[in-house]
PDB file of C-alpha atoms in Angstrom:
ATOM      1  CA  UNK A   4      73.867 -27.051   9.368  1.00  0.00           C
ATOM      2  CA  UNK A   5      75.958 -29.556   7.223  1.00  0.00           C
ATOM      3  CA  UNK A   6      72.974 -31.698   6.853  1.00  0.00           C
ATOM      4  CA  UNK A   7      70.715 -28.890   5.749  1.00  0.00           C
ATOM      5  CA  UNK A   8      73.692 -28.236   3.243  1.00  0.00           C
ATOM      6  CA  UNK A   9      73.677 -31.846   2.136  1.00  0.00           C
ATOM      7  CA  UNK A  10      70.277 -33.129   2.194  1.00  0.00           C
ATOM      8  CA  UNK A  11      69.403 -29.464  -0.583  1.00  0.00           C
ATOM      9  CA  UNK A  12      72.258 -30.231  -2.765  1.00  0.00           C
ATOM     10  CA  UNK A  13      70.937 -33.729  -3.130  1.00  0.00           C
ATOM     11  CA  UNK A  14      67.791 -32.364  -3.972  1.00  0.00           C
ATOM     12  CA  UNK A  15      68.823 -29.822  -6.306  1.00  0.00           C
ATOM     13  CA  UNK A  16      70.555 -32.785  -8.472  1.00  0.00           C
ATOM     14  CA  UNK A  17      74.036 -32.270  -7.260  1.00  0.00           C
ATOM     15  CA  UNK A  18      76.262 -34.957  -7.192  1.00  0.00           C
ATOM     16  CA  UNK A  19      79.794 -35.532  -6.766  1.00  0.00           C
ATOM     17  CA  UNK A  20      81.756 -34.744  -9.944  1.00  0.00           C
ATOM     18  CA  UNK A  21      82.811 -38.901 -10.209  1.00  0.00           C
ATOM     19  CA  UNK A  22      79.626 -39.788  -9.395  1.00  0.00           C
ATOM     20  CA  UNK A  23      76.410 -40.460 -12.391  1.00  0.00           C
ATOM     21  CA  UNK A  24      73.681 -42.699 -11.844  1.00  0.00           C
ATOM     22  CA  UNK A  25      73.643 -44.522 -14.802  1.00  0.00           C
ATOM     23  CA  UNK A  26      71.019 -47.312 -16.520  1.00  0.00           C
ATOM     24  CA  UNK A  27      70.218 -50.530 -14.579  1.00  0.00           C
ATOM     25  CA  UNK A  28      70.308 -52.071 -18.197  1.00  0.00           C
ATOM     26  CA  UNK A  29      74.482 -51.198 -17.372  1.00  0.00           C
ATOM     27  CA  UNK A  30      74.610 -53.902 -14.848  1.00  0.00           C
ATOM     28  CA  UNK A  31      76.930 -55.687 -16.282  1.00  0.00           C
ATOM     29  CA  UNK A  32      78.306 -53.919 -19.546  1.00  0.00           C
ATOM     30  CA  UNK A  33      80.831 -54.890 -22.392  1.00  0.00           C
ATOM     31  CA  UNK A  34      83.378 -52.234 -24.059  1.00  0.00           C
ATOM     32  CA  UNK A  35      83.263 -52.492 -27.222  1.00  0.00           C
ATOM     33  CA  UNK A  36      86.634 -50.927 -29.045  1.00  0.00           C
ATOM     34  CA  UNK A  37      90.022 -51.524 -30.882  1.00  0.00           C
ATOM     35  CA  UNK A  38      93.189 -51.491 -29.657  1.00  0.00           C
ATOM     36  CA  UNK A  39      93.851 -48.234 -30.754  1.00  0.00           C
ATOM     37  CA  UNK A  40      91.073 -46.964 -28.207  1.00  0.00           C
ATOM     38  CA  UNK A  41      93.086 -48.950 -24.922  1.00  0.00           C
ATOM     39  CA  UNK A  42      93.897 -45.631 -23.155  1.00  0.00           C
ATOM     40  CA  UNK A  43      90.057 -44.504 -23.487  1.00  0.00           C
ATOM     41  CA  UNK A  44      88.586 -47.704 -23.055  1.00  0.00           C
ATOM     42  CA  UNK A  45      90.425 -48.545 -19.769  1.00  0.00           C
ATOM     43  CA  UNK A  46      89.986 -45.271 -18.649  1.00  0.00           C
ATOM     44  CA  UNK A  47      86.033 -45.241 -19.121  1.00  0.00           C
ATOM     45  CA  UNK A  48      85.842 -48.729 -17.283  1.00  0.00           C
ATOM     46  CA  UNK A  49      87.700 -47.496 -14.279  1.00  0.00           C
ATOM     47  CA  UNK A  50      84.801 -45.009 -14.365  1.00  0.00           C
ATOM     48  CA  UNK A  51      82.246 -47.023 -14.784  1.00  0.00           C
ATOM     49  CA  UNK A  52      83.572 -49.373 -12.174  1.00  0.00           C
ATOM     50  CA  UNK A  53      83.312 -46.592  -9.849  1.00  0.00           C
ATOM     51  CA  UNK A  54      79.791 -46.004 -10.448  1.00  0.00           C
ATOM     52  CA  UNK A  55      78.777 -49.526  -9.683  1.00  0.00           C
ATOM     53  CA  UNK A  56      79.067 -51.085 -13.221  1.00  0.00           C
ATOM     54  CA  UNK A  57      80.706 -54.509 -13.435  1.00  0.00           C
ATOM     55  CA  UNK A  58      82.374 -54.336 -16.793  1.00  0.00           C
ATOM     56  CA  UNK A  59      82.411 -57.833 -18.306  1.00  0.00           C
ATOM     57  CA  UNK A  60      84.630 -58.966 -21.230  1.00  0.00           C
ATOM     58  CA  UNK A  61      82.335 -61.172 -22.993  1.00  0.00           C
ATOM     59  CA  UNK A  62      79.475 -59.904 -24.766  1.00  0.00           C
ATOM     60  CA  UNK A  63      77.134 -63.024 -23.866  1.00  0.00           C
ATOM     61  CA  UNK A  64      77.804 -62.368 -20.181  1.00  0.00           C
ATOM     62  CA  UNK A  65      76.871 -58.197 -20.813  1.00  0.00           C
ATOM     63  CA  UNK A  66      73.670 -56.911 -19.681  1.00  0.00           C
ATOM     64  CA  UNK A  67      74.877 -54.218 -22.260  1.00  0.00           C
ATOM     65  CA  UNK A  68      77.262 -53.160 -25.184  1.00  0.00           C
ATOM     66  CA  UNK A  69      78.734 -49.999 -24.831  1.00  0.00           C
ATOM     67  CA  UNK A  70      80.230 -49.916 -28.350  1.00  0.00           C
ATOM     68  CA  UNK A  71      83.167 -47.174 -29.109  1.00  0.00           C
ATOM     69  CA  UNK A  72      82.429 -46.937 -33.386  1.00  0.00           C
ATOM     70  CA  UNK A  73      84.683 -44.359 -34.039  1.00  0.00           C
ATOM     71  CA  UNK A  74      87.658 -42.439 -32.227  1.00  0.00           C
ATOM     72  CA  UNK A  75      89.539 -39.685 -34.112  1.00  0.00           C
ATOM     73  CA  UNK A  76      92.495 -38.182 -31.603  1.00  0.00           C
ATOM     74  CA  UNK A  77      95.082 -35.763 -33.617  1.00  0.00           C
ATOM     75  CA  UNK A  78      96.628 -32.151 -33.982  1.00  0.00           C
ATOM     76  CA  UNK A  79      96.135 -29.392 -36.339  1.00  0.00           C
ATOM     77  CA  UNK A  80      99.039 -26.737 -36.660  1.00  0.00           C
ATOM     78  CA  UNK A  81      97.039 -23.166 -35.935  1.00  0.00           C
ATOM     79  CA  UNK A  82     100.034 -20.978 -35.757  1.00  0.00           C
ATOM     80  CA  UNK A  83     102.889 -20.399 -37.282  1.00  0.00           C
ATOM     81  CA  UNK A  84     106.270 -18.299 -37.043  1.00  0.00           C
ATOM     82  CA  UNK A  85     107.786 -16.034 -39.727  1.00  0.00           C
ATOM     83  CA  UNK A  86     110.646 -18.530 -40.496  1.00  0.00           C
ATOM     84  CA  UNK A  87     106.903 -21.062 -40.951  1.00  0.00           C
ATOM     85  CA  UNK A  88     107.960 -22.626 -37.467  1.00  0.00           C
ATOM     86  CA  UNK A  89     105.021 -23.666 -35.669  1.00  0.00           C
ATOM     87  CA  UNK A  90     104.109 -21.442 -32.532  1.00  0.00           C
ATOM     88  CA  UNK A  91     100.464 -23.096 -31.660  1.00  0.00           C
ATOM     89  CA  UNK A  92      99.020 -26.511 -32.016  1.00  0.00           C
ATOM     90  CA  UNK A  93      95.200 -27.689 -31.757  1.00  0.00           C
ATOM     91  CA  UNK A  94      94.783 -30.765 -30.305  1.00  0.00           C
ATOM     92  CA  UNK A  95      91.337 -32.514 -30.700  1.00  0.00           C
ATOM     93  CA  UNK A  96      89.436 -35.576 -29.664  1.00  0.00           C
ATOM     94  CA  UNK A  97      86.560 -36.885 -31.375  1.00  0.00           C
ATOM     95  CA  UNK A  98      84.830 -40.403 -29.951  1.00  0.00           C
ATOM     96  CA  UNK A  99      81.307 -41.457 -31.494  1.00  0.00           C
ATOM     97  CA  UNK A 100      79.636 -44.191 -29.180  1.00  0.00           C
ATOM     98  CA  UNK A 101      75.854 -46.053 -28.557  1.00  0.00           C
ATOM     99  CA  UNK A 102      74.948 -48.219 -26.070  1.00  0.00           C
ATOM    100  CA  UNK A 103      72.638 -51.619 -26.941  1.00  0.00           C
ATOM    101  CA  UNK A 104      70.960 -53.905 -24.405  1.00  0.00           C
ATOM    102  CA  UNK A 105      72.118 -57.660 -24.382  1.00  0.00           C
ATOM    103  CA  UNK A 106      69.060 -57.922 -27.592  1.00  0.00           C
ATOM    104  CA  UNK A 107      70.797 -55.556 -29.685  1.00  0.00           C
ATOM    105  CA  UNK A 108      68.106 -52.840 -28.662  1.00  0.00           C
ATOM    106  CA  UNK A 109      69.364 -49.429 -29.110  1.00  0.00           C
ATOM    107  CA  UNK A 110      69.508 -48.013 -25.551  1.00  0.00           C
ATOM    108  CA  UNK A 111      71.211 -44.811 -26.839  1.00  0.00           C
ATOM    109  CA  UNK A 112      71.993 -43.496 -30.104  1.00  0.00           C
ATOM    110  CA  UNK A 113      75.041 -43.079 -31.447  1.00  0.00           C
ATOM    111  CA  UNK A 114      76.536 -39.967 -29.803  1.00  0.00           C
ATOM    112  CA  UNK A 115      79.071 -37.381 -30.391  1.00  0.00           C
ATOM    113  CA  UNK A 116      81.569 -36.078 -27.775  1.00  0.00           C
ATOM    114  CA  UNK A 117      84.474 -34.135 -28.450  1.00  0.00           C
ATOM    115  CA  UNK A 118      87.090 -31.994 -26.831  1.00  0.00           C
ATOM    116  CA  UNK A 119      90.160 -29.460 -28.180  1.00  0.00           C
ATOM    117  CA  UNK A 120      92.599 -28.159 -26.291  1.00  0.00           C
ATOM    118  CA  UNK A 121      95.295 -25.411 -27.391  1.00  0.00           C
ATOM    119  CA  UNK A 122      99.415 -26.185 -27.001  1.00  0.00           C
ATOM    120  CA  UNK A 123     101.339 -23.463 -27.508  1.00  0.00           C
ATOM    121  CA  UNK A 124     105.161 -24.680 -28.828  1.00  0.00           C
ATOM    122  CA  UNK A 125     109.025 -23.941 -28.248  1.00  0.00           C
ATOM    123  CA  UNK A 126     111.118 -25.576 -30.950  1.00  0.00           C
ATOM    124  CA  UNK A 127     113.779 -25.083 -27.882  1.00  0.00           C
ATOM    125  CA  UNK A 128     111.977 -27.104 -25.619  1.00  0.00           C
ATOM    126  CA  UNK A 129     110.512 -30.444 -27.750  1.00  0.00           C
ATOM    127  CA  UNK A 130     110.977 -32.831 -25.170  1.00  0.00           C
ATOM    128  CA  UNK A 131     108.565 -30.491 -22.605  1.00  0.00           C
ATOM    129  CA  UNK A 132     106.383 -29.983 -24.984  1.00  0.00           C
ATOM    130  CA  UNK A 133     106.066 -33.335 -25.964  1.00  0.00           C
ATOM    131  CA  UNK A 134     105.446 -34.231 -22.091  1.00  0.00           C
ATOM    132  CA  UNK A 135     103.286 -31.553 -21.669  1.00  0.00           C
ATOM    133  CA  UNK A 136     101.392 -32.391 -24.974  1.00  0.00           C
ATOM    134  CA  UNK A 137     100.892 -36.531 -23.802  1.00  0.00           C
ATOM    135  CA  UNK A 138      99.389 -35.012 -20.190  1.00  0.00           C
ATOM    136  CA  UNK A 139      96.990 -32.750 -22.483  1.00  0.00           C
ATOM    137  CA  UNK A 140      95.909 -35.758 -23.929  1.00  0.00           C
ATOM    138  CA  UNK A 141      95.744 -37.608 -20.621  1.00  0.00           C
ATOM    139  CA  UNK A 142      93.283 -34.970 -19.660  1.00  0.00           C
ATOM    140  CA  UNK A 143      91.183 -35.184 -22.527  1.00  0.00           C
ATOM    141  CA  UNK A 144      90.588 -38.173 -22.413  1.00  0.00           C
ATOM    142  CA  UNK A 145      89.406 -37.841 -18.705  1.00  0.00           C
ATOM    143  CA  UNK A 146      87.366 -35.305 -20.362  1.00  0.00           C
ATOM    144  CA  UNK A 147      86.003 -37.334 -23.303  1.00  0.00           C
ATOM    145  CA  UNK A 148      84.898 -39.957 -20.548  1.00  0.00           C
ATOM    146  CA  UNK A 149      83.272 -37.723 -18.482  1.00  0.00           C
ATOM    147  CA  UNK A 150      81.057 -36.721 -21.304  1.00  0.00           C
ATOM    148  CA  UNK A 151      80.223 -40.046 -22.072  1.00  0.00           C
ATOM    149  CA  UNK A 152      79.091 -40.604 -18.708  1.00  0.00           C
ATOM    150  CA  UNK A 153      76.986 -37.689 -18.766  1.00  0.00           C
ATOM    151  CA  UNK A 154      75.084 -39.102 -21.891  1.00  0.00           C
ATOM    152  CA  UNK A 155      74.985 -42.541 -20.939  1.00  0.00           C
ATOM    153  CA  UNK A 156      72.841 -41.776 -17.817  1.00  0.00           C
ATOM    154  CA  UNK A 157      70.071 -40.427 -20.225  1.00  0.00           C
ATOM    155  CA  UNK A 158      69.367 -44.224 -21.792  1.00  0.00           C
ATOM    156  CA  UNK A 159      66.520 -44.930 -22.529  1.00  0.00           C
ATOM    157  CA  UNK A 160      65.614 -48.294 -20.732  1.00  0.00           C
ATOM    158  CA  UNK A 161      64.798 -50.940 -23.187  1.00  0.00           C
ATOM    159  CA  UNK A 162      60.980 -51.321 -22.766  1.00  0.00           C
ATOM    160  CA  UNK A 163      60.841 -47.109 -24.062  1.00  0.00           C
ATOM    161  CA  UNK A 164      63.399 -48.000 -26.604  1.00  0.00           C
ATOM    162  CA  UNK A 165      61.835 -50.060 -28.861  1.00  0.00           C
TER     163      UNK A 165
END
């Protein structure tokens, strides 16, 4: 019975929820961010690494460039109190990313992936919020990740590419 289980899951497309089978052209791929993307960027090589990519730190060694061109992370005050004390916060995540084959071929487009999550706030209770808010972010950027996954395995190889 558990066999009959797997064996139509895997043929339905299912996979585990870490798992995305992702370009060969990702062999052996470089990240490609600032320093202000660290938490992101390590986060989407652990993933990666799990998925059978060796993530390499030179370019010239990279079978591809996974480049991270633009990540906006902030908070936006939707709510507010009658003495203008703020009740609710938006908290966003926007990342912008393409992936290029050790040529410079364009493998995948510059993509879009964003998340927003909503924080309720006690002005009594800063220092939870503020804990609660850093895990929120912790999370989205799980989430961000995930997405980029989810795109990346839809490269085109670079033969179709060009």
């Amino acid at each position: 019975m558990a066999l009959v289980i797997v064996v139509s899951m895997a043929g339905c497309g299912y996979h585990l929820r870490g798992s995305v089978e992702l370009p060969t052209e990702m062999a052996r791929t470089h990240i490609d961010g600032n320093a202000l993307q660290r938490k992101l960027t390590r986060e989407l090589a652990e993933r990666l690494r799990s998925n059978g990519v060796e993530v390499v730190k030179s370019k010239q060694a990279a079978t591809a460039q996974l480049r991270i061109l633009k990540m906006t992370s902030d908070r936006r005050t939707l709510t507010t109190g009658g003495k203008g004390d703020v009740q609710e916060y938006e908290l966003y995540t926007e990342v912008v990313f393409d992936l290029r084959d050790s040529q410079g071929v364009i493998l995948l487009e510059p993509q879009h992936v964003s998340v927003t999550r909503y924080l309720f706030f006690d002005p009594l209770k800063v220092r939870a919020k503020a804990g609660e808010m850093a895990e929120m972010r912790k999370k989205m950027n799980s989430a961000i990740v995930r997405q980029m996954l989810l795109r990346l395995r839809h490269a085109a190889p670079a033969k179709e590419a060009q």
